Amino acid sequence: MIDAGLPAGWEVRHSNSKNLPYFFNAASKESRWEPPEGTDVDKLKSYMAQNTKKPEGKIRAAHLLVKHSGSRRPSSWREEDITRSKDEAIEILKGHQSRISSGDISLGDLAQSESDCSSARKNGDLGFFGRGEMQREFEEVAFDLEPGQVSGVVDTASGVHLIQR
């Protein structure tokens, strides 16, 4: 059996009604959409990539977004009024990129606390998407990445991103 990175007693199941994976603990009968406490997120991502059917022509990606005052909506769940400059946002993102590339932390773990996107609560996971569904600059980079690869800084109308496929 492939290690999904879940704590003992937990397993990944699939919701037919929502067509999404969820997490189930057979002993406690608890089910939840978010991974349980103690999950190894990197192992879970690898497991999901190997065991989830990918919709035809679509990819799955996660991202970490840092907004700036020039973003199309310069506010987020983290900060009501974002006043940092684009250059400051890029420097923040480069710091995050350095921590990720050193292996200090995963993009998903860092996105939970540092991303200005509401996807932060899902480790930055945007789910599956096809061409024409995301901003052009974001989409071009995401589709060029290999699974597991993290992009450099990507600039869109939303802000600056790191993308992981």
Coordinates of N, CA and C in Angstrom, one line a residue:
M1 N 0.8 -1.2 0.0 CA 0.0 0.0 0.0 C 0.9 1.3 0.0
I2 N 0.5 2.2 -0.8 CA 1.3 3.5 -0.9 C 1.0 4.3 0.3
D3 N 2.0 4.9 0.9 CA 1.9 5.8 2.1 C 1.3 7.1 1.6
A4 N 0.1 7.5 2.2 CA -0.5 8.7 1.8 C -0.1 9.9 2.8
G5 N 0.8 9.6 3.8 CA 1.3 10.6 4.7 C 0.3 11.0 5.7
L6 N -0.8 10.2 5.9 CA -1.8 10.5 6.9 C -1.5 9.9 8.2
P7 N -2.0 10.5 9.3 CA -1.8 9.8 10.6 C -2.5 8.5 10.7
A8 N -2.1 7.6 11.6 CA -2.7 6.3 11.8 C -4.2 6.3 11.9
G9 N -4.8 5.4 11.2 CA -6.3 5.3 11.2 C -7.0 6.2 10.1
W10 N -6.3 7.0 9.5 CA -6.9 7.9 8.4 C -6.7 7.3 7.1
E11 N -7.6 7.6 6.2 CA -7.5 7.2 4.8 C -8.2 8.2 3.9
V12 N -7.8 8.2 2.6 CA -8.4 9.1 1.6 C -9.5 8.3 1.0
R13 N -10.7 9.0 0.9 CA -11.8 8.4 0.2 C -12.3 9.4 -0.9
H14 N -13.2 9.0 -1.7 CA -13.7 9.9 -2.8 C -15.2 10.2 -2.6
S15 N -15.6 11.4 -2.6 CA -17.0 11.8 -2.5 C -17.6 11.8 -4.0
N16 N -18.5 10.9 -4.2 CA -19.2 10.9 -5.5 C -20.1 12.1 -5.7
S17 N -20.7 12.6 -4.7 CA -21.6 13.8 -4.9 C -20.8 15.0 -5.2
K18 N -19.6 15.2 -4.6 CA -18.8 16.4 -4.9 C -17.7 16.2 -5.8
N19 N -17.4 14.9 -6.2 CA -16.3 14.5 -7.0 C -15.0 15.0 -6.5
L20 N -14.8 14.9 -5.2 CA -13.6 15.4 -4.5 C -13.1 14.4 -3.5
P21 N -11.8 14.3 -3.2 CA -11.3 13.5 -2.2 C -11.6 14.0 -0.8
Y22 N -11.8 13.2 0.2 CA -12.0 13.6 1.6 C -11.2 12.6 2.5
F23 N -11.1 12.9 3.8 CA -10.4 12.1 4.7 C -11.3 11.5 5.7
F24 N -11.1 10.2 6.0 CA -11.9 9.4 6.8 C -11.1 8.6 7.8
N25 N -11.6 8.6 9.1 CA -11.0 7.8 10.1 C -12.0 6.7 10.5
A26 N -11.6 5.5 10.1 CA -12.5 4.4 10.3 C -12.8 4.1 11.8
A27 N -11.9 4.4 12.7 CA -12.1 4.1 14.1 C -13.1 5.1 14.8
S28 N -12.9 6.4 14.5 CA -13.8 7.4 15.1 C -15.0 7.7 14.2
K29 N -15.0 7.3 13.0 CA -16.0 7.6 12.0 C -16.0 9.0 11.6
E30 N -15.0 9.7 11.9 CA -14.9 11.2 11.5 C -14.5 11.3 10.0
S31 N -15.2 12.2 9.4 CA -14.8 12.5 8.0 C -14.6 14.0 7.9
R32 N -13.7 14.4 7.0 CA -13.4 15.9 6.8 C -12.8 16.1 5.5
W33 N -12.9 17.4 5.0 CA -12.4 17.8 3.7 C -10.9 18.1 3.8
E34 N -10.5 18.7 5.0 CA -9.1 19.1 5.1 C -8.3 18.0 5.7
P35 N -7.0 17.9 5.4 CA -6.2 16.8 5.9 C -6.1 16.9 7.4
P36 N -6.1 15.7 8.1 CA -6.1 15.8 9.6 C -4.7 16.3 10.1
E37 N -4.7 16.7 11.3 CA -3.5 17.2 12.0 C -2.5 16.1 12.0
G38 N -1.2 16.4 11.7 CA -0.2 15.5 11.6 C 0.1 14.8 10.3
T39 N -0.6 15.3 9.2 CA -0.5 14.8 7.9 C 0.9 15.3 7.3
D40 N 1.6 14.4 6.6 CA 2.8 14.8 5.9 C 2.3 15.3 4.5
V41 N 2.2 16.6 4.4 CA 1.6 17.2 3.2 C 2.4 16.8 1.9
D42 N 3.7 16.7 1.9 CA 4.4 16.3 0.7 C 4.1 14.9 0.3
K43 N 4.0 14.0 1.3 CA 3.6 12.6 0.9 C 2.2 12.6 0.4
L44 N 1.3 13.3 1.0 CA -0.1 13.4 0.6 C -0.2 13.9 -0.8
K45 N 0.5 14.9 -1.2 CA 0.5 15.5 -2.6 C 1.0 14.4 -3.6
S46 N 2.1 13.7 -3.2 CA 2.6 12.7 -4.1 C 1.6 11.6 -4.2
Y47 N 1.0 11.1 -3.1 CA -0.1 10.1 -3.2 C -1.2 10.5 -4.1
M48 N -1.7 11.8 -3.9 CA -2.9 12.2 -4.6 C -2.5 12.3 -6.1
A49 N -1.3 12.8 -6.4 CA -0.9 12.9 -7.8 C -0.9 11.5 -8.5
Q50 N -0.5 10.5 -7.8 CA -0.5 9.1 -8.3 C -1.8 8.4 -8.3
N51 N -2.7 8.8 -7.5 CA -4.0 8.1 -7.3 C -5.2 8.8 -7.6
T52 N -5.1 10.0 -8.2 CA -6.3 10.8 -8.5 C -6.4 10.9 -10.0
K53 N -7.5 10.6 -10.5 CA -7.7 10.8 -12.0 C -7.8 12.2 -12.4
K54 N -6.9 12.6 -13.3 CA -6.8 14.0 -13.7 C -7.8 14.2 -14.8
P55 N -8.7 15.2 -14.7 CA -9.6 15.5 -15.8 C -8.8 15.8 -17.1
E56 N -9.3 15.3 -18.2 CA -8.6 15.5 -19.5 C -8.3 16.9 -19.8
G57 N -7.0 17.2 -20.1 CA -6.6 18.5 -20.5 C -6.4 19.5 -19.4
K58 N -6.5 19.0 -18.1 CA -6.4 19.9 -17.0 C -5.1 19.5 -16.2
I59 N -4.7 20.5 -15.4 CA -3.6 20.3 -14.5 C -4.0 20.7 -13.1
R60 N -3.3 20.3 -12.1 CA -3.6 20.8 -10.7 C -2.4 21.5 -10.3
A61 N -2.6 22.7 -9.6 CA -1.5 23.5 -9.1 C -1.9 24.1 -7.8
A62 N -0.9 24.5 -7.1 CA -1.0 25.3 -5.9 C -0.2 26.6 -6.1
H63 N -0.5 27.6 -5.3 CA 0.3 28.8 -5.4 C 0.3 29.6 -4.1
L64 N 1.3 30.5 -4.0 CA 1.4 31.4 -2.9 C 1.4 32.8 -3.5
L65 N 0.4 33.6 -3.1 CA 0.2 34.9 -3.7 C 0.5 36.0 -2.7
V66 N 1.3 37.0 -3.2 CA 1.6 38.2 -2.4 C 1.0 39.4 -3.2
K67 N 0.0 40.0 -2.6 CA -0.6 41.2 -3.3 C 0.2 42.4 -2.9
H68 N 0.0 43.5 -3.7 CA 0.6 44.8 -3.5 C -0.4 45.9 -3.8
S69 N -0.1 47.1 -3.6 CA -1.0 48.2 -3.8 C -1.5 48.3 -5.2
G70 N -0.8 47.8 -6.2 CA -1.3 47.8 -7.6 C -2.1 46.6 -8.0
S71 N -2.3 45.7 -7.1 CA -3.1 44.5 -7.4 C -4.5 44.9 -7.7
R72 N -5.2 44.1 -8.5 CA -6.6 44.5 -8.9 C -7.5 44.6 -7.7
R73 N -7.2 43.9 -6.6 CA -8.0 44.0 -5.4 C -7.0 43.9 -4.2
P74 N -6.5 45.1 -3.8 CA -5.4 45.1 -2.8 C -5.9 44.9 -1.4
S75 N -6.5 43.8 -1.1 CA -6.9 43.4 0.2 C -7.0 41.9 0.2
S76 N -6.9 41.3 1.4 CA -7.0 39.8 1.5 C -7.5 39.4 2.9
W77 N -7.6 38.1 3.1 CA -8.0 37.6 4.4 C -7.0 38.0 5.5
R78 N -5.8 38.2 5.1 CA -4.7 38.6 6.0 C -4.6 40.0 6.3
E79 N -5.0 40.9 5.3 CA -4.7 42.3 5.4 C -5.8 43.0 4.7
E80 N -6.5 43.9 5.4 CA -7.7 44.6 4.8 C -7.3 45.6 3.7
D81 N -6.2 46.3 4.0 CA -5.7 47.4 3.1 C -4.2 47.2 2.8
I82 N -3.9 46.6 1.6 CA -2.5 46.3 1.3 C -1.9 47.5 0.7
T83 N -0.8 47.9 1.3 CA -0.1 49.2 0.8 C 1.3 48.9 0.3
R84 N 1.8 47.7 0.4 CA 3.2 47.5 0.0 C 3.3 47.7 -1.5
S85 N 4.5 48.1 -1.9 CA 4.7 48.3 -3.4 C 4.9 46.9 -4.0
K86 N 4.9 46.9 -5.4 CA 5.1 45.7 -6.1 C 6.5 45.2 -5.9
D87 N 7.5 46.1 -5.8 CA 8.9 45.7 -5.5 C 9.0 45.0 -4.1
E88 N 8.3 45.5 -3.1 CA 8.3 44.9 -1.8 C 7.7 43.5 -1.9
A89 N 6.6 43.4 -2.6 CA 5.9 42.1 -2.7 C 6.8 41.1 -3.4
I90 N 7.6 41.5 -4.4 CA 8.5 40.6 -5.1 C 9.6 40.2 -4.1
E91 N 10.1 41.1 -3.3 CA 11.2 40.8 -2.3 C 10.7 39.8 -1.3
I92 N 9.4 40.0 -0.8 CA 8.8 39.0 0.1 C 8.7 37.6 -0.5
L93 N 8.3 37.6 -1.8 CA 8.1 36.3 -2.5 C 9.4 35.7 -2.7
K94 N 10.5 36.4 -3.0 CA 11.8 35.8 -3.2 C 12.3 35.2 -1.9
G95 N 12.0 35.8 -0.8 CA 12.3 35.2 0.5 C 11.6 33.9 0.7
H96 N 10.3 33.9 0.4 CA 9.6 32.6 0.5 C 10.2 31.6 -0.5
Q97 N 10.5 32.0 -1.7 CA 11.1 31.1 -2.7 C 12.4 30.5 -2.1
S98 N 13.2 31.3 -1.5 CA 14.5 30.8 -0.9 C 14.2 29.7 0.2
R99 N 13.3 29.9 1.0 CA 12.9 29.0 2.1 C 12.4 27.7 1.5
I100 N 11.6 27.8 0.4 CA 11.0 26.6 -0.2 C 12.1 25.8 -0.9
S101 N 13.0 26.5 -1.7 CA 14.0 25.8 -2.5 C 15.1 25.2 -1.5
S102 N 15.3 25.7 -0.3 CA 16.2 25.2 0.6 C 15.7 23.9 1.3
G103 N 14.4 23.7 1.1 CA 13.8 22.5 1.8 C 13.3 22.8 3.2
D104 N 13.5 24.1 3.6 CA 13.1 24.5 5.0 C 11.6 24.4 5.2
I105 N 10.8 24.6 4.2 CA 9.3 24.5 4.3 C 8.8 24.3 2.9
S106 N 7.6 23.7 2.9 CA 6.9 23.4 1.5 C 6.1 24.6 1.2
L107 N 5.8 24.8 -0.1 CA 5.0 25.9 -0.6 C 3.6 25.8 0.1
G108 N 3.1 24.6 0.2 CA 1.7 24.5 0.8 C 1.7 24.9 2.3
D109 N 2.7 24.5 3.0 CA 2.8 24.9 4.4 C 3.0 26.5 4.6
L110 N 3.8 27.0 3.7 CA 4.0 28.5 3.8 C 2.8 29.2 3.3
A111 N 2.1 28.7 2.3 CA 0.9 29.4 1.8 C -0.2 29.5 2.9
Q112 N -0.3 28.5 3.8 CA -1.3 28.6 4.8 C -1.2 29.9 5.6
S113 N 0.0 30.4 5.9 CA 0.1 31.6 6.7 C 0.5 32.8 5.9
E114 N 1.1 32.7 4.7 CA 1.6 33.8 4.0 C 0.9 34.2 2.7
S115 N 0.1 33.4 2.2 CA -0.6 33.7 0.9 C -1.7 34.7 1.1
D116 N -1.9 35.6 0.2 CA -3.0 36.6 0.3 C -4.2 36.0 -0.5
C117 N -4.2 34.8 -0.9 CA -5.3 34.2 -1.6 C -6.1 33.3 -0.6
S118 N -7.4 33.2 -0.8 CA -8.2 32.4 0.1 C -7.9 30.9 0.0
S119 N -7.2 30.5 -1.0 CA -6.8 29.1 -1.2 C -5.7 28.8 -0.1
A120 N -5.3 29.7 0.7 CA -4.3 29.5 1.7 C -4.8 28.4 2.7
R121 N -6.1 28.4 3.0 CA -6.6 27.4 3.9 C -6.5 26.0 3.3
K122 N -6.3 25.9 2.0 CA -6.1 24.5 1.3 C -4.7 24.4 0.9
N123 N -3.7 24.9 1.6 CA -2.3 24.9 1.3 C -2.0 25.5 -0.1
G124 N -2.8 26.4 -0.5 CA -2.6 27.1 -1.8 C -3.2 26.3 -3.0
D125 N -3.8 25.2 -2.7 CA -4.3 24.3 -3.8 C -5.5 24.9 -4.5
L126 N -5.3 25.1 -5.8 CA -6.3 25.6 -6.7 C -7.1 24.6 -7.4
G127 N -6.8 23.3 -7.2 CA -7.6 22.2 -7.8 C -7.2 22.1 -9.3
F128 N -8.0 21.4 -10.0 CA -7.7 21.2 -11.5 C -8.3 22.4 -12.3
F129 N -7.5 22.8 -13.3 CA -8.0 23.8 -14.2 C -7.4 23.6 -15.6
G130 N -8.1 24.0 -16.6 CA -7.7 23.9 -18.0 C -7.3 25.2 -18.5
R131 N -6.9 25.2 -19.8 CA -6.5 26.4 -20.4 C -7.7 27.4 -20.6
G132 N -7.4 28.7 -20.4 CA -8.5 29.7 -20.5 C -9.2 29.9 -19.2
E133 N -8.9 29.2 -18.1 CA -9.6 29.3 -16.8 C -8.9 30.2 -15.8
M134 N -7.6 30.5 -16.1 CA -6.8 31.3 -15.1 C -6.2 32.5 -15.9
Q135 N -5.7 33.5 -15.2 CA -5.1 34.6 -15.9 C -3.9 34.1 -16.8
R136 N -3.8 34.7 -17.9 CA -2.9 34.1 -19.0 C -1.5 33.9 -18.5
E137 N -0.9 34.9 -17.8 CA 0.5 34.8 -17.3 C 0.6 33.6 -16.3
F138 N -0.4 33.4 -15.5 CA -0.4 32.4 -14.5 C -0.4 31.0 -15.2
E139 N -1.4 30.9 -16.1 CA -1.7 29.7 -16.8 C -0.5 29.2 -17.6
E140 N 0.2 30.2 -18.4 CA 1.3 29.8 -19.2 C 2.4 29.2 -18.4
V141 N 2.7 29.7 -17.2 CA 3.8 29.2 -16.4 C 3.3 27.9 -15.8
A142 N 2.1 27.8 -15.3 CA 1.6 26.6 -14.6 C 1.7 25.4 -15.6
F143 N 1.3 25.6 -16.8 CA 1.2 24.5 -17.8 C 2.6 24.1 -18.2
D144 N 3.6 25.0 -18.1 CA 5.0 24.7 -18.5 C 5.8 23.9 -17.4
L145 N 5.2 24.0 -16.1 CA 5.9 23.3 -15.0 C 5.7 21.8 -15.1
E146 N 6.7 21.1 -14.6 CA 6.6 19.6 -14.4 C 6.0 19.4 -13.0
P147 N 5.3 18.3 -12.9 CA 4.7 18.0 -11.5 C 5.7 18.1 -10.4
G148 N 5.4 18.8 -9.4 CA 6.3 19.0 -8.2 C 7.2 20.2 -8.3
Q149 N 7.4 20.7 -9.6 CA 8.2 21.9 -9.8 C 7.6 23.2 -9.3
V150 N 8.4 24.1 -8.7 CA 8.0 25.4 -8.3 C 8.5 26.4 -9.2
S151 N 7.7 27.4 -9.6 CA 8.1 28.4 -10.5 C 8.9 29.5 -9.8
G152 N 9.4 30.4 -10.6 CA 10.0 31.6 -10.1 C 8.8 32.6 -9.9
V153 N 9.1 33.9 -9.7 CA 8.1 34.9 -9.5 C 7.3 35.1 -10.8
V154 N 5.9 35.0 -10.6 CA 5.0 35.2 -11.7 C 4.1 36.4 -11.4
D155 N 4.1 37.4 -12.3 CA 3.4 38.6 -12.1 C 2.1 38.6 -12.9
T156 N 1.0 38.8 -12.1 CA -0.4 38.9 -12.8 C -1.1 40.1 -12.2
A157 N -2.3 40.4 -12.7 CA -3.1 41.5 -12.2 C -3.4 41.3 -10.7
S158 N -3.4 40.0 -10.2 CA -3.8 39.7 -8.8 C -2.6 40.0 -7.9
G159 N -1.4 40.0 -8.4 CA -0.2 40.2 -7.5 C 0.9 39.3 -8.1
V160 N 1.8 39.0 -7.2 CA 2.9 38.1 -7.6 C 2.8 36.7 -6.9
H161 N 3.2 35.7 -7.7 CA 2.9 34.3 -7.2 C 4.1 33.5 -7.3
L162 N 4.2 32.4 -6.5 CA 5.0 31.2 -6.8 C 4.0 30.1 -7.0
I163 N 4.2 29.3 -8.1 CA 3.3 28.3 -8.5 C 4.0 27.0 -8.4
Q164 N 3.3 26.0 -7.8 CA 3.8 24.6 -7.8 C 2.7 23.7 -8.5
R165 N 3.2 23.0 -9.5 CA 2.4 22.0 -10.1 C 2.4 20.7 -9.5

